[in-house]
Coordinates of C-alpha atoms and ligand atoms in Angstrom, one line a residue:
Chain A
X22 CA 12.5 25.8 16.9
X23 CA 11.3 25.4 20.4
X24 CA 9.1 22.5 21.1
X25 CA 5.6 23.5 21.9
X26 CA 3.7 20.9 23.9
X27 CA 0.1 20.6 22.8
X28 CA -2.4 20.3 25.6
X29 CA -5.9 21.4 26.6
X30 CA -4.2 24.1 28.7
X31 CA -2.3 25.4 25.7
X32 CA -5.5 25.5 23.6
X33 CA -7.2 27.5 26.4
X34 CA -4.3 29.8 26.8
X35 CA -4.1 30.5 23.1
X36 CA -7.9 31.0 22.9
X37 CA -7.6 33.7 25.6
X38 CA -4.5 35.4 24.1
X39 CA -5.6 35.7 20.4
X40 CA -3.8 32.6 19.1
X41 CA -0.5 34.4 18.7
X42 CA 1.6 31.7 20.3
X43 CA 1.3 28.9 17.8
X44 CA 4.4 28.0 15.8
X45 CA 4.8 25.9 12.6
X46 CA 4.4 22.3 13.5
X47 CA 7.7 21.3 11.9
X48 CA 10.7 22.9 10.4
X49 CA 11.1 23.1 6.6
X50 CA 14.8 22.6 5.8
X51 CA 17.2 22.9 2.9
X52 CA 20.0 20.3 2.3
X53 CA 23.2 20.7 4.3
X54 CA 26.4 21.1 2.3
X55 CA 28.3 18.3 4.1
X56 CA 25.5 15.7 3.8
X57 CA 23.9 13.4 6.3
X58 CA 24.6 10.2 8.2
X59 CA 21.3 8.8 6.9
X60 CA 19.0 10.0 4.1
X61 CA 15.5 8.7 3.8
X62 CA 14.0 9.0 0.3
X63 CA 10.2 9.6 0.4
X64 CA 8.3 11.8 2.9
X65 CA 5.3 9.5 3.3
X66 CA 4.2 8.0 6.6
X67 CA 6.8 5.3 6.5
X68 CA 9.7 7.6 5.6
X69 CA 8.8 10.2 8.3
X70 CA 8.2 7.4 10.9
X71 CA 11.6 5.9 10.0
X72 CA 13.4 9.2 10.6
X73 CA 11.5 9.7 13.9
X74 CA 12.4 6.3 15.3
X75 CA 16.0 6.5 14.1
X76 CA 16.4 9.7 16.1
X77 CA 14.3 8.6 19.1
X78 CA 15.4 4.9 19.5
X79 CA 18.9 5.0 18.1
X80 CA 20.1 8.5 18.7
X81 CA 21.0 9.1 15.1
X82 CA 19.9 12.7 14.4
X83 CA 21.9 13.8 11.4
X84 CA 19.2 12.7 9.1
X85 CA 17.3 14.2 6.1
X86 CA 14.0 13.1 4.6
X87 CA 13.8 14.0 0.9
X88 CA 10.3 14.4 -0.5
X89 CA 9.7 15.1 -4.2
X90 CA 6.4 16.9 -3.5
X91 CA 5.1 17.9 -0.1
X92 CA 4.9 15.5 2.8
X93 CA 1.6 13.7 3.1
X94 CA 0.9 14.1 -0.6
X95 CA 1.4 10.4 -1.4
X96 CA -0.5 7.5 -0.2
X97 CA -0.3 8.5 3.4
X98 CA -2.8 11.2 2.5
X99 CA -4.9 9.1 0.1
X100 CA -5.7 6.0 1.9
X101 CA -9.0 4.9 3.6
X102 CA -7.3 5.1 7.1
X103 CA -8.1 1.6 8.3
X104 CA -5.8 0.0 10.9
X105 CA -6.1 -3.7 12.0
X106 CA -3.9 -6.6 12.9
X107 CA -6.1 -9.5 11.6
X108 CA -3.6 -11.3 9.4
X109 CA -3.1 -15.1 9.4
X110 CA 0.5 -16.0 8.6
X111 CA 3.3 -16.0 11.1
X112 CA 5.6 -13.8 8.9
X113 CA 2.9 -11.1 9.0
X114 CA 0.7 -11.2 12.1
X115 CA 3.3 -10.4 14.8
X116 CA 4.5 -7.4 12.7
X117 CA 1.0 -6.0 12.3
X118 CA 0.2 -6.6 16.0
X119 CA 3.3 -4.7 16.9
X120 CA 2.1 -1.9 14.7
X121 CA -1.3 -1.9 16.4
X122 CA 0.4 -1.6 19.8
X123 CA 2.4 1.4 18.6
X124 CA -0.8 3.0 17.3
X125 CA -2.3 2.5 20.7
X126 CA 0.4 4.7 22.3
X127 CA 1.1 6.9 19.3
X128 CA -0.6 10.1 20.3
X129 CA 1.0 10.1 23.8
X130 CA 4.4 9.3 22.3
X131 CA 4.1 12.1 19.6
X132 CA 2.1 14.5 21.7
X133 CA -0.1 14.9 18.6
X134 CA -3.7 14.2 18.0
X135 CA -3.9 11.6 15.2
X136 CA -7.5 10.7 16.0
X137 CA -6.7 7.1 16.6
X138 CA -10.1 5.5 16.9
X139 CA -10.3 1.9 17.8
X140 CA -13.9 1.6 16.6
X141 CA -13.5 -2.0 15.6
X142 CA -13.5 -3.8 12.2
X143 CA -15.9 -6.5 11.2
X144 CA -15.3 -8.9 8.3
X145 CA -18.5 -10.4 7.0
X146 CA -18.8 -14.2 6.4
X147 CA -21.0 -15.5 3.6
X148 CA -20.5 -19.2 3.3
X149 CA -19.6 -22.2 5.5
X150 CA -16.2 -22.6 3.9
X151 CA -15.5 -18.9 4.6
X152 CA -16.5 -19.4 8.2
X153 CA -13.9 -22.2 8.5
X154 CA -11.2 -20.0 6.9
X155 CA -12.1 -17.0 9.2
X156 CA -12.1 -19.1 12.3
X157 CA -8.6 -20.3 11.4
X158 CA -7.6 -16.7 10.9
X159 CA -9.2 -15.8 14.2
X160 CA -7.1 -18.4 15.9
X161 CA -4.0 -17.0 14.3
X162 CA -4.9 -13.6 15.7
X163 CA -5.4 -15.0 19.2
X164 CA -1.9 -16.6 19.0
X165 CA -0.5 -13.2 18.4
X166 CA -2.6 -11.6 21.2
X167 CA -4.4 -9.4 18.7
X168 CA -7.8 -10.4 20.0
X169 CA -10.9 -11.2 18.0
X170 CA -14.6 -11.8 18.3
X171 CA -16.8 -14.2 16.4
X172 CA -20.3 -12.9 15.8
X173 CA -23.3 -15.0 14.8
X174 CA -25.7 -13.6 12.1
X175 CA -28.2 -12.5 14.8
X176 CA -25.6 -10.3 16.6
X177 CA -24.5 -8.8 13.3
X178 CA -28.0 -7.9 12.4
X179 CA -28.7 -6.4 15.8
X180 CA -25.6 -4.2 15.6
X181 CA -26.1 -3.1 12.0
X182 CA -29.8 -3.4 10.9
X183 CA -29.1 -1.8 7.5
X184 CA -27.1 -4.9 6.3
X185 CA -28.8 -7.0 3.7
X186 CA -28.6 -10.3 5.7
X187 CA -30.6 -12.3 3.2
X188 CA -29.1 -11.2 -0.1
X189 CA -29.9 -13.9 -2.7
X190 CA -26.3 -14.5 -3.7
X191 CA -24.3 -13.5 -0.7
X192 CA -26.3 -13.9 2.5
X193 CA -24.5 -12.8 5.7
X194 CA -23.9 -15.9 7.9
X195 CA -21.6 -14.5 10.6
X196 CA -18.7 -12.1 11.0
X197 CA -15.2 -12.1 12.4
X198 CA -14.5 -8.9 14.3
X199 CA -11.3 -7.3 15.7
X200 CA -12.5 -4.7 18.3
X201 CA -9.1 -3.1 18.5
X202 CA -9.1 -2.3 14.8
X203 CA -10.3 1.0 13.6
X204 CA -9.3 4.2 11.8
X205 CA -6.7 7.0 12.2
X206 CA -6.7 10.5 10.7
X207 CA -4.2 9.7 7.9
X208 CA -2.4 13.0 7.2
X209 CA -2.2 13.8 10.9
X210 CA 0.1 10.7 11.0
X211 CA 2.4 12.3 8.5
X212 CA 2.4 15.7 10.4
X213 CA 2.8 14.1 13.8
X214 CA 5.8 12.1 12.8
X215 CA 7.2 15.1 10.9
X216 CA 6.9 17.2 14.0
X217 CA 8.4 14.5 16.2
X218 CA 11.4 14.0 13.8
X219 CA 11.9 17.7 13.3
X220 CA 12.0 18.4 17.0
X221 CA 14.8 15.7 17.3
X222 CA 16.8 17.5 14.6
X223 CA 15.8 15.7 11.4
X224 CA 15.8 17.9 8.2
X225 CA 12.6 17.5 6.2
X226 CA 13.3 18.7 2.7
X227 CA 10.3 19.1 0.4
X228 CA 10.2 19.7 -3.4
X229 CA 13.4 17.6 -3.6
X230 CA 13.1 14.8 -6.0
X231 CA 15.8 12.1 -6.1
X232 CA 16.9 11.7 -9.7
X233 CA 19.8 9.3 -9.3
X234 CA 22.2 7.5 -6.9
X235 CA 25.9 8.1 -6.7
X236 CA 27.2 4.6 -6.5
X237 CA 30.9 3.6 -6.7
X238 CA 32.4 0.2 -6.4
X239 CA 29.0 -1.2 -5.3
X240 CA 28.6 1.3 -2.5
X241 CA 26.0 4.1 -2.4
X242 CA 27.7 7.4 -1.5
X243 CA 24.9 9.8 -1.9
X244 CA 22.0 11.0 -4.1
X245 CA 21.4 13.2 -7.1
X246 CA 18.4 15.4 -6.5
X247 CA 16.6 18.4 -8.0
X248 CA 18.3 20.4 -5.2
X249 CA 21.8 19.1 -6.2
X250 CA 23.9 16.2 -5.0
X251 CA 23.7 15.3 -1.4
X252 CA 26.2 13.0 0.4
X253 CA 24.9 10.3 2.6
X254 CA 26.5 7.7 4.9
X255 CA 23.5 5.5 4.3
X256 CA 20.3 5.7 2.2
X257 CA 16.9 4.2 3.0
X258 CA 14.5 4.3 0.1
X259 CA 10.9 4.4 1.2
X260 CA 8.8 5.6 -1.8
X261 CA 5.8 3.2 -1.8
X262 CA 4.1 3.2 -5.3
X263 CA 7.2 4.8 -6.9
X264 CA 9.5 1.9 -5.7
X265 CA 10.0 0.6 -9.3
X266 CA 11.0 3.8 -10.9
X267 CA 13.2 5.0 -8.1
X268 CA 15.1 1.7 -7.5
X269 CA 15.6 1.4 -11.3
X270 CA 17.9 4.4 -11.0
X271 CA 20.1 2.3 -8.8
X272 CA 19.9 -0.5 -11.4
X273 CA 17.8 -2.7 -9.1
X274 CA 14.7 -4.6 -10.3
X275 CA 12.1 -5.6 -7.8
X276 CA 9.4 -8.3 -7.3
X277 CA 6.9 -5.4 -7.5
X278 CA 4.4 -4.0 -9.9
X279 CA 2.8 -0.5 -9.5
X280 CA -1.0 -0.5 -9.7
X281 CA -3.7 2.1 -9.0
X282 CA -6.2 1.8 -6.1
X283 CA -9.3 4.1 -5.9
X284 CA -11.2 5.3 -2.9
X285 CA -14.5 7.1 -2.5
X286 CA -16.4 9.3 0.0
X287 CA -20.0 10.2 0.1
X288 CA -21.7 13.4 1.3
X289 CA -21.9 13.7 5.0
X290 CA -24.7 11.6 6.6
X291 CA -25.9 11.2 10.2
X292 CA -24.0 8.5 12.1
X293 CA -25.0 5.0 10.8
X294 CA -22.0 2.9 11.3
X295 CA -19.6 3.1 14.2
X296 CA -17.0 0.7 12.9
X297 CA -15.4 -0.6 9.7
X298 CA -17.3 -3.3 7.7
X299 CA -15.9 -5.4 5.0
X300 CA -17.7 -7.6 2.4
X301 CA -16.4 -11.1 2.3
X302 CA -17.8 -12.2 -1.1
X303 CA -16.6 -9.4 -3.2
X304 CA -14.2 -6.5 -2.6
X305 CA -15.8 -3.7 -0.7
X306 CA -15.1 -2.1 2.7
X307 CA -16.6 1.0 4.4
X308 CA -16.4 3.2 7.4
X309 CA -17.9 6.5 8.4
X310 CA -15.7 9.5 8.9
X311 CA -16.1 11.9 11.7
X312 CA -17.6 14.4 9.2
X313 CA -20.2 11.8 8.3
X314 CA -19.0 10.7 4.9
X315 CA -19.1 7.0 4.1
X316 CA -15.5 6.3 3.1
X317 CA -15.2 3.2 1.0
X318 CA -13.1 1.3 -1.5
X319 CA -12.5 -2.1 -3.1
X320 CA -10.3 -3.7 -5.7
X321 CA -7.3 -2.2 -7.4
X322 CA -7.8 -1.3 -11.1
X323 CA -5.9 -4.4 -12.1
X324 CA -3.2 -3.2 -14.6
X325 CA 0.2 -1.6 -14.2
X326 CA -0.3 2.1 -13.6
X327 CA 1.6 5.2 -12.3
X328 CA -1.4 7.5 -13.1
X329 CA -2.8 8.2 -9.6
X330 CA -6.3 8.0 -11.1
X331 CA -8.5 5.1 -11.9
X332 CA -11.0 3.9 -14.4
X333 CA -14.8 3.5 -14.3
X334 CA -15.2 -0.3 -14.4
X335 CA -13.8 -0.6 -11.0
X336 CA -16.1 2.2 -9.7
X337 CA -19.0 0.1 -10.8
X338 CA -17.5 -3.1 -9.3
X339 CA -16.9 -1.4 -5.9
X340 CA -20.3 0.2 -5.8
X341 CA -22.1 -3.1 -6.7
X342 CA -20.2 -4.7 -3.8
X343 CA -21.5 -1.9 -1.5
X344 CA -25.1 -2.4 -2.8
X345 CA -24.8 -6.2 -2.1
X346 CA -24.4 -5.7 1.6
X347 CA -25.7 -2.2 2.5
X348 CA -28.3 -1.2 -0.2
X349 CA -28.9 2.1 1.6
X350 CA -25.6 3.3 0.2
X351 CA -27.4 3.7 -3.2
X352 CA -29.2 6.7 -1.8
X353 CA -26.0 8.5 -0.8
X354 CA -24.4 10.9 -3.3
X355 CA -20.7 10.4 -4.0
X356 CA -18.7 13.5 -3.1
X357 CA -15.2 12.7 -4.1
X358 CA -13.1 9.8 -5.6
X359 CA -9.4 9.6 -6.1
X360 CA -6.5 7.1 -6.7
X361 CA -3.1 6.3 -5.3
X362 CA -0.1 4.2 -6.5
X363 CA 0.2 0.8 -5.0
X364 CA 3.5 -1.0 -4.8
X365 CA 2.0 -4.5 -5.3
X366 CA 4.4 -7.2 -4.4
X367 CA 4.5 -10.8 -5.8
X368 CA 3.0 -12.3 -2.7
X369 CA 1.1 -9.4 -1.3
X370 CA 3.6 -8.8 1.6
X371 CA 6.2 -6.1 2.1
X372 CA 10.0 -5.8 2.1
X373 CA 12.2 -4.1 4.7
X374 CA 15.7 -5.1 3.7
X375 CA 19.2 -4.3 2.6
X376 CA 20.0 -4.5 -1.1
X377 CA 22.9 -5.8 -3.2
X378 CA 24.4 -2.2 -3.0
X379 CA 26.2 -1.4 0.2
X380 CA 24.6 1.4 2.3
X381 CA 21.4 1.3 0.2
X382 CA 18.3 -0.1 1.8
X383 CA 14.8 -0.7 0.6
X384 CA 11.3 -0.5 2.2
X385 CA 8.3 -1.1 0.0
X386 CA 5.8 -3.6 -1.4
X387 CA 3.1 -2.4 1.0
X388 CA 0.3 -3.1 -1.5
X389 CA -2.9 -1.4 -0.3
X390 CA -2.3 -2.2 3.3
X391 CA 0.7 -0.1 4.3
X392 CA -1.1 2.6 6.3
X393 CA -1.8 0.4 9.2
X394 CA 1.9 -0.7 9.1
X395 CA 3.2 2.9 9.3
X396 CA 4.5 2.8 12.9
X397 CA 6.0 -0.7 12.8
X398 CA 7.4 -0.1 9.4
X399 CA 9.2 3.0 10.6
X400 CA 10.3 1.3 13.8
X401 CA 11.7 -1.8 12.0
X402 CA 13.3 0.1 9.1
X403 CA 15.0 2.4 11.7
X404 CA 16.2 -0.7 13.5
X405 CA 17.6 -2.1 10.3
X406 CA 19.3 1.1 9.2
X407 CA 20.8 1.6 12.6
X408 CA 21.9 -1.9 13.4
X409 CA 22.2 -3.7 10.1
X410 CA 19.9 -6.4 11.4
X411 CA 16.2 -7.1 11.0
X412 CA 13.9 -6.3 13.9
X413 CA 12.5 -9.5 15.3
X414 CA 9.0 -8.9 13.9
X415 CA 10.3 -8.1 10.4
X416 CA 12.6 -11.0 9.7
X417 CA 10.4 -12.5 7.0
X418 CA 10.4 -9.3 4.9
X419 CA 13.5 -10.1 2.8
X420 CA 13.8 -9.3 -0.9
X421 CA 15.2 -12.7 -1.8
X422 CA 12.3 -14.7 -0.3
X423 CA 11.0 -15.7 -3.7
X424 CA 14.3 -17.1 -4.6
X425 CA 14.2 -19.2 -1.4
X426 CA 10.6 -20.2 -1.9
X427 CA 9.7 -18.4 1.4
X428 CA 6.8 -16.3 0.2
X429 CA 4.2 -14.8 2.6
X430 CA 1.1 -15.2 0.5
X431 CA -1.9 -14.5 2.8
X432 CA -4.4 -15.2 0.0
X433 CA -2.5 -18.0 -1.7
X434 CA -3.0 -16.6 -5.2
X435 CA 0.6 -16.8 -6.4
X436 CA 2.8 -14.3 -8.3
X437 CA -0.1 -12.3 -9.7
X438 CA 0.1 -8.9 -8.1
X439 CA -3.4 -7.8 -9.4
X440 CA -5.0 -10.6 -7.4
X441 CA -3.6 -9.8 -4.0
Chain B
X4 CA -10.1 2.2 -21.6
X5 CA -10.8 1.1 -25.1
X6 CA -8.6 -1.6 -26.6
X7 CA -8.5 -1.6 -30.4
X8 CA -8.5 -5.4 -31.1
X9 CA -6.7 -6.2 -34.4
X10 CA -9.5 -8.5 -35.5
X11 CA -12.6 -7.2 -33.7
X12 CA -12.1 -3.5 -33.6
X13 CA -12.5 -1.2 -30.5
X14 CA -13.6 -3.2 -27.4
X15 CA -14.1 -2.1 -23.8
X16 CA -11.1 -3.1 -21.6
X17 CA -13.7 -4.6 -19.2
X18 CA -14.1 -7.6 -21.6
X19 CA -10.4 -8.5 -21.0
X20 CA -8.4 -10.0 -18.2
X21 CA -5.0 -8.5 -17.5
X22 CA -1.9 -10.7 -17.0
X23 CA 1.2 -8.5 -17.0
X24 CA 4.3 -7.7 -18.9
X25 CA 4.9 -9.2 -22.3
X26 CA 8.2 -10.6 -20.8
X27 CA 5.9 -13.4 -19.6
X28 CA 5.8 -14.8 -23.1
X29 CA 9.5 -15.5 -22.9
X30 CA 9.4 -18.4 -20.5
X31 CA 12.8 -20.0 -20.0
X32 CA 13.3 -23.1 -22.0
X33 CA 16.3 -24.5 -20.1
X34 CA 14.2 -26.2 -17.4
X35 CA 16.3 -29.4 -17.5
X36 CA 19.5 -27.5 -16.4
X37 CA 20.3 -26.7 -12.8
X38 CA 21.0 -23.1 -13.7
X39 CA 17.3 -22.7 -14.8
X40 CA 16.1 -22.0 -11.3
X41 CA 17.6 -18.5 -11.4
X42 CA 16.1 -17.9 -14.8
X43 CA 12.7 -19.1 -13.6
X44 CA 13.0 -16.9 -10.5
X45 CA 13.7 -13.8 -12.7
X46 CA 10.9 -14.8 -15.1
X47 CA 8.3 -15.4 -12.5
X48 CA 9.0 -12.7 -9.9
X49 CA 11.1 -9.9 -11.1
X50 CA 9.5 -7.0 -13.1
X51 CA 10.7 -4.0 -15.0
X52 CA 7.6 -2.2 -13.7
X53 CA 8.0 0.5 -16.3
X54 CA 6.7 4.1 -15.9
X55 CA 6.0 4.9 -19.6
X56 CA 5.3 2.7 -22.6
X57 CA 4.6 -0.8 -21.3
X58 CA 4.0 -3.9 -23.5
X59 CA 1.5 -6.1 -21.7
X60 CA -0.7 -9.2 -22.1
X61 CA -4.5 -8.9 -22.1
X62 CA -6.8 -11.9 -22.6
X63 CA -10.1 -11.3 -24.4
X64 CA -12.1 -13.5 -22.1
X65 CA -15.5 -12.2 -23.0
X66 CA -14.7 -12.0 -26.7
X67 CA -12.7 -14.2 -29.1
X68 CA -10.5 -15.5 -26.3
X69 CA -7.3 -14.3 -28.0
X70 CA -4.3 -13.0 -26.2
X71 CA -3.2 -9.5 -27.2
X72 CA -0.1 -7.5 -26.7
X73 CA -1.1 -4.0 -25.8
X74 CA 1.4 -1.1 -25.7
X75 CA 0.0 1.3 -23.1
X76 CA 1.5 4.2 -21.3
X77 CA 1.4 3.5 -17.6
X78 CA 1.5 7.2 -16.7
X79 CA -1.3 8.4 -19.1
X80 CA -3.1 5.1 -19.9
X81 CA -2.9 5.9 -23.6
X82 CA -2.9 2.9 -25.8
X83 CA -0.6 3.2 -28.9
X84 CA -0.5 -0.3 -30.3
X85 CA -2.4 -3.6 -30.2
X86 CA -1.0 -6.8 -31.7
X87 CA -2.0 -10.4 -31.6
X88 CA 0.2 -12.2 -29.0
X89 CA 0.7 -15.1 -31.4
X90 CA 2.3 -12.8 -33.9
X91 CA 4.6 -11.2 -31.2
X92 CA 5.5 -14.7 -30.0
X93 CA 6.4 -15.9 -33.5
X94 CA 8.5 -12.8 -34.1
X95 CA 10.4 -13.6 -30.8
X96 CA 11.2 -17.0 -32.4
X97 CA 8.9 -18.9 -30.2
X98 CA 5.8 -21.0 -31.2
X99 CA 2.4 -19.4 -31.0
Ligands
FAD520 C1 -7.0 4.6 -2.1 C2 -6.1 4.0 -1.1 C3 -6.6 3.4 0.0 C4 -5.8 2.8 1.0 N1 -6.4 2.3 2.1 C5 -5.6 1.7 3.1 C6 -6.2 1.3 4.3 O1 -7.4 1.5 4.6 N2 -5.4 0.8 5.3 C7 -4.1 0.6 5.1 O2 -3.4 0.1 5.9 N3 -3.5 1.0 3.9 C8 -4.2 1.6 2.9 N4 -3.6 2.0 1.8 C9 -2.2 1.8 1.6 C10 -1.3 2.9 2.2 O3 -1.8 4.2 2.0 C11 0.1 2.8 1.7 O4 0.6 1.4 1.7 C12 1.1 3.6 2.5 O5 0.7 4.9 2.8 C13 2.5 3.6 1.8 O6 3.5 4.2 2.6 P1 3.8 5.8 2.7 O7 2.8 6.4 3.6 O8 5.2 5.9 3.1 O9 3.6 6.2 1.1 P2 3.5 7.6 0.4 O10 2.8 8.6 1.3 O11 3.1 7.4 -0.9 O12 5.0 8.1 0.5 C14 6.0 7.9 -0.6 C15 6.6 9.2 -0.9 O13 7.7 9.1 -1.7 C16 7.7 10.2 -2.5 N5 8.6 10.0 -3.7 C17 8.4 9.2 -4.7 N6 9.4 9.3 -5.6 C18 10.3 10.1 -5.1 C19 11.6 10.6 -5.5 N7 12.2 10.2 -6.6 N8 12.3 11.4 -4.7 C20 11.7 11.9 -3.5 N9 10.5 11.4 -3.0 C21 9.8 10.6 -3.8 C22 6.3 10.5 -2.9 O14 6.0 11.8 -3.4 C23 5.6 10.1 -1.6 O15 5.3 11.3 -0.8 C24 -4.4 2.7 0.8 C25 -3.9 3.3 -0.3 C26 -4.7 3.9 -1.3 C27 -4.1 4.6 -2.5

């Protein structure tokens, strides 16, 4: 397929010539009989980004991405699209800042409009202790050149007059903002990376579920799939919420539990909030989509689940969080709600690592924060798959870190995945 | 979800706090030996993360404060069995 470059000129030309010159964005492929140098399992954002960077940065192009459904049908198309690099710990913050820098150049790199919108994110502060903790976090961000801004209550109120500043239980005292944070059109990220990878020769194979691994003498030689066996020089698993059940087929148990996270969107409203706002005393966060809907979410449902749908108690919890900071949300009607599978790790941080089986690699444990990580995750996973060594910003993401006592626990809640 | 408490009857799952797999009952007892660090690592951090029938611990915080072992399908959320954790623990040869 020839590579069509998207541009304003191309749009104009097509408009004048009856839109006959558009081609499929990427090529739908079937498995090759003689296999691949690298197979990526999972056509989510991370899998597609990995394939793209393997081809672009490392010149490895004999690659397949196997997806059991359709690309973009997993979490990459279910998340609330927030990107930020406002982490605290040294194992995390440089990685997420690297991701932010990749977002900032993503559309130019992919020649694809992913609607990267650096509208800013604002974390509300409700107590003096929380102010201290957030100032510490802000200093961590400054160390990593991520940038941040401390806002006094007066400034917060001026920017967002609808906030309930004097809520009896959770008054808003201040906020920590990251002006470079924001939102990205989530499924455009999947399509953009798919197009970039496909143009570099990567086979994207949909409706192809991996059902087993062909392992001999501790080495992975290929995969069993619903489209037959496929040989692979190297395999990179990248299936997010399905990590547990896929790796179990290779006999590997993980420090991960799968949980469900829900998200919500209201009817379209006139513009009221031009950034992302998060509640600091409960779990609620909100932004407004370009269509006007308030997109919001909160806690995970709290028990192991592979159901991709949630239960009502959490709906109530999330909505009461919303009412506590922005009571006007009670007037809006809810349009849609949905759930996705979270690969919740034991410390809330991810893994990009080799496994005890030769030529089998693992990427997962992204919890509810893996969308923002998509570019860096793909970049670093490609680095690992191509060079056998961790990229410098991902050295802490090892599977054995709990054995060594080297957890990266941002919240400090311990090995209790439903609290991260 | 409704949890059919063996003593109190059907209760809303909201009254409970979730802990995780029933494997957490089986805490290693060899803590005086050097080899126990590996056992504690497996116990504390590694999960079967089952897609299907999962036996798990729920604590009836807003009720009689008993621990229950609930067998629940993680794909459909259907609950098929509820036992008192102390009975399960005894059956495993441990104390209550
Ligand atoms: C409601 C919700 C809100 C969220 N909000 C945010 C947010 O605001 N910001 C943020 O940073 N993150 C957020 N996340 C988290 C983020 O979406 C995920 O961490 C991230 O998308 C996971 O990586 P992925 O895109 O590769 O996953 P996925 O898109 O889930 O990709 C995994 C793919 O693997 C496929 N697969 C599974 N099993 C097999 C198999 N056996 N064979 C072949 N293929 C298989 C699946 O079908 C799936 O397409 C949110 C998640 C949810 C559910």
